[in-house]
Amino acid sequence: MSKNDQNVAFCAVDYAFQRIGGKYKARILWYLHEHKVLRYGELKRMVKGITTKMLTQTLRELEKDELVTRKEYHQVPPKVEYSLTPIAEEFVPFIDQMRAWAEKRIKDSLQDVEPIACY
Amino acid sequence: MSKNDQNVAFCAVDYAFQRIGGKYKARILWYLHEHKVLRYGELKRMVKGITTKMLTQTLRELEKDELVTRKEYHQVPPKVEYSLTPIAEEFVPFIDQMRAWAEKRIKDSLQDVEPIACY
DNA sequence: CTGCATCCCCCACGATACTG
DNA sequence: CAGTATCGTGGGGGATGCAG
């Protein structure tokens, strides 16, 4: 594969995963869907274990892909709110279905799987 | 985060992504769904750019997670067939929906996106 | 509060060669 | 045909410190 193929999606499935894959994206989208609007610090607290670097970076990517909207209030102290775009809202149902599927799977194999502590 | 949290899913969404995330898993599942049964070499040809190492490794992981079935024919030359488990079949509709969503997105932003060459 | 800048490490993934 | 084995590397991600 040539260097230029880096960001080329081989198919639509790839395209989707490039946008909502990664370690935190799906979770962030999910939380934003559940709460409609979240501040930076709120997200940071919900996505356990994430660093500011990763949170900021991930939000920027989601913003670039038009999946989240960033609303900055120019005040001191700063206040920034994030929410989903309509495009992202269209996608959320799939995340929800995946969640349901996963929960069923987790229940069926109730060994070797650590307790799930999510929202 | 402690070392032992490596494979712990923080939530069901994580759990799902740990199983069907990665660079090739979704595509492999999709191809297997489309063709019902595929031999190793057939998969290798369909998943463009994948190496034998990654294909084998990915198939092994999917097998371990009970998403694909491996059927080996003890003959010369070797013949191995892969197919989806019922659990994976349950999941495929979501991949399909994601694909539809992605294709729509691709059509809407018909610039800077390379031609999608997938099945 | 909401970030940005650095430094650094690990491992997912690639390339290549070999085998029953 | 259907894989192993080995070696290398790029960048995703972590830790920490600073800033408006």
Short mmCIF file of N, CA and C in Angstrom, two decimals, chain B residues 8-106:
data_model
loop_
_atom_site.label_atom_id
_atom_site.label_comp_id
_atom_site.label_asym_id
_atom_site.label_seq_id
_atom_site.Cartn_x
_atom_site.Cartn_y
_atom_site.Cartn_z
N VAL B 8 -10.45 -4.28 30.34
CA VAL B 8 -11.73 -4.07 30.99
C VAL B 8 -12.55 -3.06 30.19
N ALA B 9 -13.75 -3.45 29.87
CA ALA B 9 -14.62 -2.52 29.16
C ALA B 9 -15.27 -1.60 30.17
N PHE B 10 -15.17 -0.32 29.93
CA PHE B 10 -15.77 0.63 30.85
C PHE B 10 -17.28 0.64 30.72
N CYS B 11 -17.75 0.22 29.59
CA CYS B 11 -19.18 0.14 29.38
C CYS B 11 -19.45 -0.76 28.19
N ALA B 12 -20.71 -1.05 27.94
CA ALA B 12 -21.08 -1.99 26.89
C ALA B 12 -20.62 -1.49 25.52
N VAL B 13 -20.63 -0.18 25.34
CA VAL B 13 -20.18 0.37 24.08
C VAL B 13 -18.72 0.01 23.84
N ASP B 14 -17.93 0.13 24.90
CA ASP B 14 -16.53 -0.28 24.83
C ASP B 14 -16.42 -1.76 24.49
N TYR B 15 -17.18 -2.55 25.20
CA TYR B 15 -17.16 -4.00 25.00
C TYR B 15 -17.36 -4.34 23.53
N ALA B 16 -18.35 -3.72 22.92
CA ALA B 16 -18.64 -3.99 21.53
C ALA B 16 -17.47 -3.58 20.64
N PHE B 17 -16.92 -2.41 20.91
CA PHE B 17 -15.85 -1.93 20.06
C PHE B 17 -14.57 -2.73 20.22
N GLN B 18 -14.38 -3.28 21.40
CA GLN B 18 -13.20 -4.12 21.59
C GLN B 18 -13.33 -5.39 20.75
N ARG B 19 -14.56 -5.80 20.44
CA ARG B 19 -14.75 -7.03 19.70
C ARG B 19 -14.87 -6.83 18.19
N ILE B 20 -15.41 -5.71 17.77
CA ILE B 20 -15.54 -5.53 16.32
C ILE B 20 -14.78 -4.30 15.83
N GLY B 21 -14.01 -3.68 16.73
CA GLY B 21 -13.16 -2.59 16.31
C GLY B 21 -11.91 -3.15 15.66
N GLY B 22 -10.89 -2.37 15.59
CA GLY B 22 -9.69 -2.84 14.91
C GLY B 22 -9.80 -2.60 13.42
N LYS B 23 -8.71 -2.75 12.77
CA LYS B 23 -8.62 -2.29 11.38
C LYS B 23 -9.42 -3.12 10.38
N TYR B 24 -9.63 -4.39 10.65
CA TYR B 24 -10.23 -5.24 9.62
C TYR B 24 -11.48 -6.00 10.04
N LYS B 25 -11.75 -6.05 11.35
CA LYS B 25 -12.80 -6.93 11.83
C LYS B 25 -14.16 -6.69 11.19
N ALA B 26 -14.59 -5.44 11.14
CA ALA B 26 -15.91 -5.14 10.59
C ALA B 26 -15.99 -5.58 9.13
N ARG B 27 -14.93 -5.32 8.38
CA ARG B 27 -14.94 -5.70 6.97
C ARG B 27 -15.02 -7.21 6.80
N ILE B 28 -14.26 -7.91 7.62
CA ILE B 28 -14.27 -9.37 7.54
C ILE B 28 -15.66 -9.91 7.87
N LEU B 29 -16.24 -9.39 8.93
CA LEU B 29 -17.59 -9.82 9.29
C LEU B 29 -18.56 -9.56 8.15
N TRP B 30 -18.39 -8.40 7.55
CA TRP B 30 -19.29 -8.02 6.48
C TRP B 30 -19.17 -8.95 5.27
N TYR B 31 -17.96 -9.21 4.87
CA TYR B 31 -17.73 -10.10 3.73
C TYR B 31 -18.26 -11.50 4.02
N LEU B 32 -18.03 -11.97 5.24
CA LEU B 32 -18.51 -13.30 5.60
C LEU B 32 -20.03 -13.34 5.58
N HIS B 33 -20.63 -12.24 5.99
CA HIS B 33 -22.08 -12.18 5.96
C HIS B 33 -22.60 -12.24 4.52
N GLU B 34 -21.93 -11.51 3.65
CA GLU B 34 -22.36 -11.43 2.26
C GLU B 34 -22.22 -12.77 1.52
N HIS B 35 -21.16 -13.49 1.85
CA HIS B 35 -20.86 -14.71 1.10
C HIS B 35 -21.11 -15.99 1.89
N LYS B 36 -21.60 -15.83 3.11
CA LYS B 36 -21.91 -16.99 3.95
C LYS B 36 -20.66 -17.78 4.37
N VAL B 37 -19.95 -18.30 3.38
CA VAL B 37 -18.75 -19.09 3.67
C VAL B 37 -17.60 -18.63 2.79
N LEU B 38 -16.45 -18.43 3.38
CA LEU B 38 -15.29 -18.02 2.59
C LEU B 38 -14.05 -18.77 3.03
N ARG B 39 -13.23 -19.11 2.07
CA ARG B 39 -11.96 -19.76 2.39
C ARG B 39 -10.94 -18.68 2.74
N TYR B 40 -9.88 -19.11 3.37
CA TYR B 40 -8.83 -18.18 3.79
C TYR B 40 -8.35 -17.32 2.62
N GLY B 41 -8.03 -17.95 1.54
CA GLY B 41 -7.51 -17.23 0.38
C GLY B 41 -8.52 -16.26 -0.23
N GLU B 42 -9.77 -16.64 -0.18
CA GLU B 42 -10.81 -15.77 -0.71
C GLU B 42 -10.90 -14.49 0.13
N LEU B 43 -10.86 -14.69 1.45
CA LEU B 43 -10.88 -13.53 2.35
C LEU B 43 -9.67 -12.65 2.09
N LYS B 44 -8.53 -13.29 1.95
CA LYS B 44 -7.30 -12.55 1.72
C LYS B 44 -7.43 -11.66 0.49
N ARG B 45 -8.07 -12.17 -0.54
CA ARG B 45 -8.21 -11.40 -1.77
C ARG B 45 -9.22 -10.26 -1.60
N MET B 46 -10.24 -10.50 -0.80
CA MET B 46 -11.29 -9.49 -0.64
C MET B 46 -10.85 -8.33 0.25
N VAL B 47 -10.21 -8.67 1.34
CA VAL B 47 -9.74 -7.62 2.25
C VAL B 47 -8.42 -7.08 1.72
N LYS B 48 -8.55 -6.15 0.81
CA LYS B 48 -7.38 -5.63 0.11
C LYS B 48 -6.36 -5.02 1.04
N GLY B 49 -5.12 -5.41 0.85
CA GLY B 49 -4.04 -4.82 1.62
C GLY B 49 -3.70 -5.56 2.90
N ILE B 50 -4.52 -6.50 3.29
CA ILE B 50 -4.24 -7.22 4.53
C ILE B 50 -3.13 -8.24 4.30
N THR B 51 -2.32 -8.43 5.33
CA THR B 51 -1.25 -9.42 5.25
C THR B 51 -1.73 -10.73 5.86
N THR B 52 -1.01 -11.80 5.56
CA THR B 52 -1.41 -13.09 6.13
C THR B 52 -1.38 -13.03 7.65
N LYS B 53 -0.40 -12.32 8.15
CA LYS B 53 -0.29 -12.22 9.60
C LYS B 53 -1.54 -11.60 10.22
N MET B 54 -1.94 -10.47 9.67
CA MET B 54 -3.10 -9.77 10.23
C MET B 54 -4.39 -10.56 10.00
N LEU B 55 -4.50 -11.17 8.84
CA LEU B 55 -5.72 -11.94 8.56
C LEU B 55 -5.85 -13.10 9.55
N THR B 56 -4.79 -13.85 9.71
CA THR B 56 -4.81 -14.97 10.65
C THR B 56 -5.09 -14.48 12.06
N GLN B 57 -4.36 -13.48 12.46
CA GLN B 57 -4.52 -12.94 13.83
C GLN B 57 -5.95 -12.46 14.08
N THR B 58 -6.48 -11.72 13.11
CA THR B 58 -7.83 -11.19 13.27
C THR B 58 -8.86 -12.32 13.31
N LEU B 59 -8.69 -13.29 12.44
CA LEU B 59 -9.63 -14.42 12.43
C LEU B 59 -9.57 -15.18 13.75
N ARG B 60 -8.39 -15.33 14.31
CA ARG B 60 -8.24 -16.02 15.59
C ARG B 60 -8.99 -15.28 16.71
N GLU B 61 -8.87 -13.96 16.70
CA GLU B 61 -9.56 -13.16 17.72
C GLU B 61 -11.07 -13.28 17.57
N LEU B 62 -11.52 -13.19 16.34
CA LEU B 62 -12.97 -13.30 16.09
C LEU B 62 -13.47 -14.68 16.53
N GLU B 63 -12.63 -15.68 16.30
CA GLU B 63 -13.00 -17.05 16.68
C GLU B 63 -13.10 -17.15 18.20
N LYS B 64 -12.12 -16.58 18.86
CA LYS B 64 -12.09 -16.61 20.32
C LYS B 64 -13.32 -15.91 20.91
N ASP B 65 -13.74 -14.85 20.27
CA ASP B 65 -14.92 -14.11 20.74
C ASP B 65 -16.21 -14.72 20.21
N GLU B 66 -16.09 -15.88 19.63
CA GLU B 66 -17.27 -16.61 19.13
C GLU B 66 -18.06 -15.83 18.08
N LEU B 67 -17.33 -15.18 17.21
CA LEU B 67 -17.99 -14.44 16.14
C LEU B 67 -17.83 -15.14 14.79
N VAL B 68 -16.77 -15.92 14.64
CA VAL B 68 -16.63 -16.70 13.41
C VAL B 68 -16.34 -18.16 13.75
N THR B 69 -16.72 -19.01 12.83
CA THR B 69 -16.47 -20.44 12.98
C THR B 69 -15.41 -20.87 11.97
N ARG B 70 -14.47 -21.64 12.45
CA ARG B 70 -13.41 -22.12 11.57
C ARG B 70 -13.63 -23.60 11.30
N LYS B 71 -13.69 -23.96 10.03
CA LYS B 71 -13.87 -25.36 9.69
C LYS B 71 -12.71 -25.83 8.83
N GLU B 72 -11.96 -26.75 9.38
CA GLU B 72 -10.76 -27.20 8.69
C GLU B 72 -10.99 -28.56 8.04
N TYR B 73 -10.64 -28.65 6.78
CA TYR B 73 -10.73 -29.94 6.08
C TYR B 73 -9.33 -30.54 6.06
N HIS B 74 -9.18 -31.67 6.65
CA HIS B 74 -7.85 -32.28 6.71
C HIS B 74 -7.54 -32.99 5.40
N GLN B 75 -6.98 -32.22 4.52
CA GLN B 75 -6.64 -32.76 3.21
C GLN B 75 -5.46 -32.00 2.64
N VAL B 76 -4.92 -32.52 1.54
CA VAL B 76 -3.84 -31.83 0.86
C VAL B 76 -4.26 -31.56 -0.58
N PRO B 77 -4.18 -30.29 -1.01
CA PRO B 77 -3.78 -29.13 -0.22
C PRO B 77 -4.83 -28.75 0.83
N PRO B 78 -4.40 -28.02 1.85
CA PRO B 78 -5.30 -27.64 2.95
C PRO B 78 -6.49 -26.85 2.46
N LYS B 79 -7.57 -26.94 3.22
CA LYS B 79 -8.75 -26.15 2.91
C LYS B 79 -9.41 -25.77 4.23
N VAL B 80 -9.61 -24.47 4.42
CA VAL B 80 -10.25 -23.99 5.64
C VAL B 80 -11.36 -23.02 5.28
N GLU B 81 -12.49 -23.21 5.88
CA GLU B 81 -13.62 -22.34 5.60
C GLU B 81 -14.03 -21.55 6.84
N TYR B 82 -14.33 -20.29 6.64
CA TYR B 82 -14.78 -19.44 7.74
C TYR B 82 -16.22 -18.99 7.51
N SER B 83 -16.96 -18.92 8.59
CA SER B 83 -18.34 -18.43 8.49
C SER B 83 -18.73 -17.74 9.79
N LEU B 84 -19.84 -17.04 9.77
CA LEU B 84 -20.27 -16.31 10.96
C LEU B 84 -21.03 -17.21 11.93
N THR B 85 -20.89 -16.92 13.21
CA THR B 85 -21.71 -17.59 14.21
C THR B 85 -23.04 -16.83 14.30
N PRO B 86 -24.04 -17.45 14.92
CA PRO B 86 -25.33 -16.75 15.11
C PRO B 86 -25.15 -15.43 15.84
N ILE B 87 -24.25 -15.41 16.81
CA ILE B 87 -24.00 -14.18 17.55
C ILE B 87 -23.55 -13.06 16.62
N ALA B 88 -22.67 -13.38 15.71
CA ALA B 88 -22.18 -12.39 14.76
C ALA B 88 -23.29 -11.98 13.80
N GLU B 89 -24.09 -12.94 13.39
CA GLU B 89 -25.19 -12.62 12.47
C GLU B 89 -26.14 -11.61 13.10
N GLU B 90 -26.32 -11.74 14.40
CA GLU B 90 -27.17 -10.78 15.12
C GLU B 90 -26.61 -9.36 15.01
N PHE B 91 -25.30 -9.31 14.91
CA PHE B 91 -24.65 -8.01 14.92
C PHE B 91 -24.58 -7.37 13.53
N VAL B 92 -24.55 -8.17 12.52
CA VAL B 92 -24.36 -7.68 11.16
C VAL B 92 -25.32 -6.57 10.74
N PRO B 93 -26.60 -6.64 11.11
CA PRO B 93 -27.51 -5.57 10.72
C PRO B 93 -26.99 -4.19 11.09
N PHE B 94 -26.31 -4.09 12.23
CA PHE B 94 -25.80 -2.79 12.67
C PHE B 94 -24.69 -2.33 11.75
N ILE B 95 -23.85 -3.26 11.35
CA ILE B 95 -22.79 -2.92 10.40
C ILE B 95 -23.43 -2.43 9.11
N ASP B 96 -24.49 -3.09 8.70
CA ASP B 96 -25.18 -2.70 7.48
C ASP B 96 -25.74 -1.28 7.60
N GLN B 97 -26.34 -0.99 8.75
CA GLN B 97 -26.89 0.35 8.95
C GLN B 97 -25.79 1.40 8.97
N MET B 98 -24.68 1.03 9.60
CA MET B 98 -23.55 1.95 9.61
C MET B 98 -23.08 2.21 8.19
N ARG B 99 -23.08 1.15 7.40
CA ARG B 99 -22.66 1.27 6.01
C ARG B 99 -23.58 2.24 5.26
N ALA B 100 -24.87 2.09 5.48
CA ALA B 100 -25.84 2.96 4.82
C ALA B 100 -25.60 4.42 5.24
N TRP B 101 -25.42 4.62 6.53
CA TRP B 101 -25.17 5.95 7.06
C TRP B 101 -23.91 6.53 6.42
N ALA B 102 -22.87 5.71 6.37
CA ALA B 102 -21.60 6.17 5.83
C ALA B 102 -21.72 6.51 4.34
N GLU B 103 -22.43 5.69 3.61
CA GLU B 103 -22.58 5.94 2.18
C GLU B 103 -23.31 7.25 1.92
N LYS B 104 -24.28 7.51 2.74
CA LYS B 104 -25.01 8.77 2.64
C LYS B 104 -24.05 9.93 2.92
N ARG B 105 -23.28 9.80 3.97
CA ARG B 105 -22.31 10.82 4.35
C ARG B 105 -21.30 11.04 3.23
N ILE B 106 -20.87 9.96 2.63
CA ILE B 106 -19.89 10.05 1.56
C ILE B 106 -20.47 10.82 0.38
#
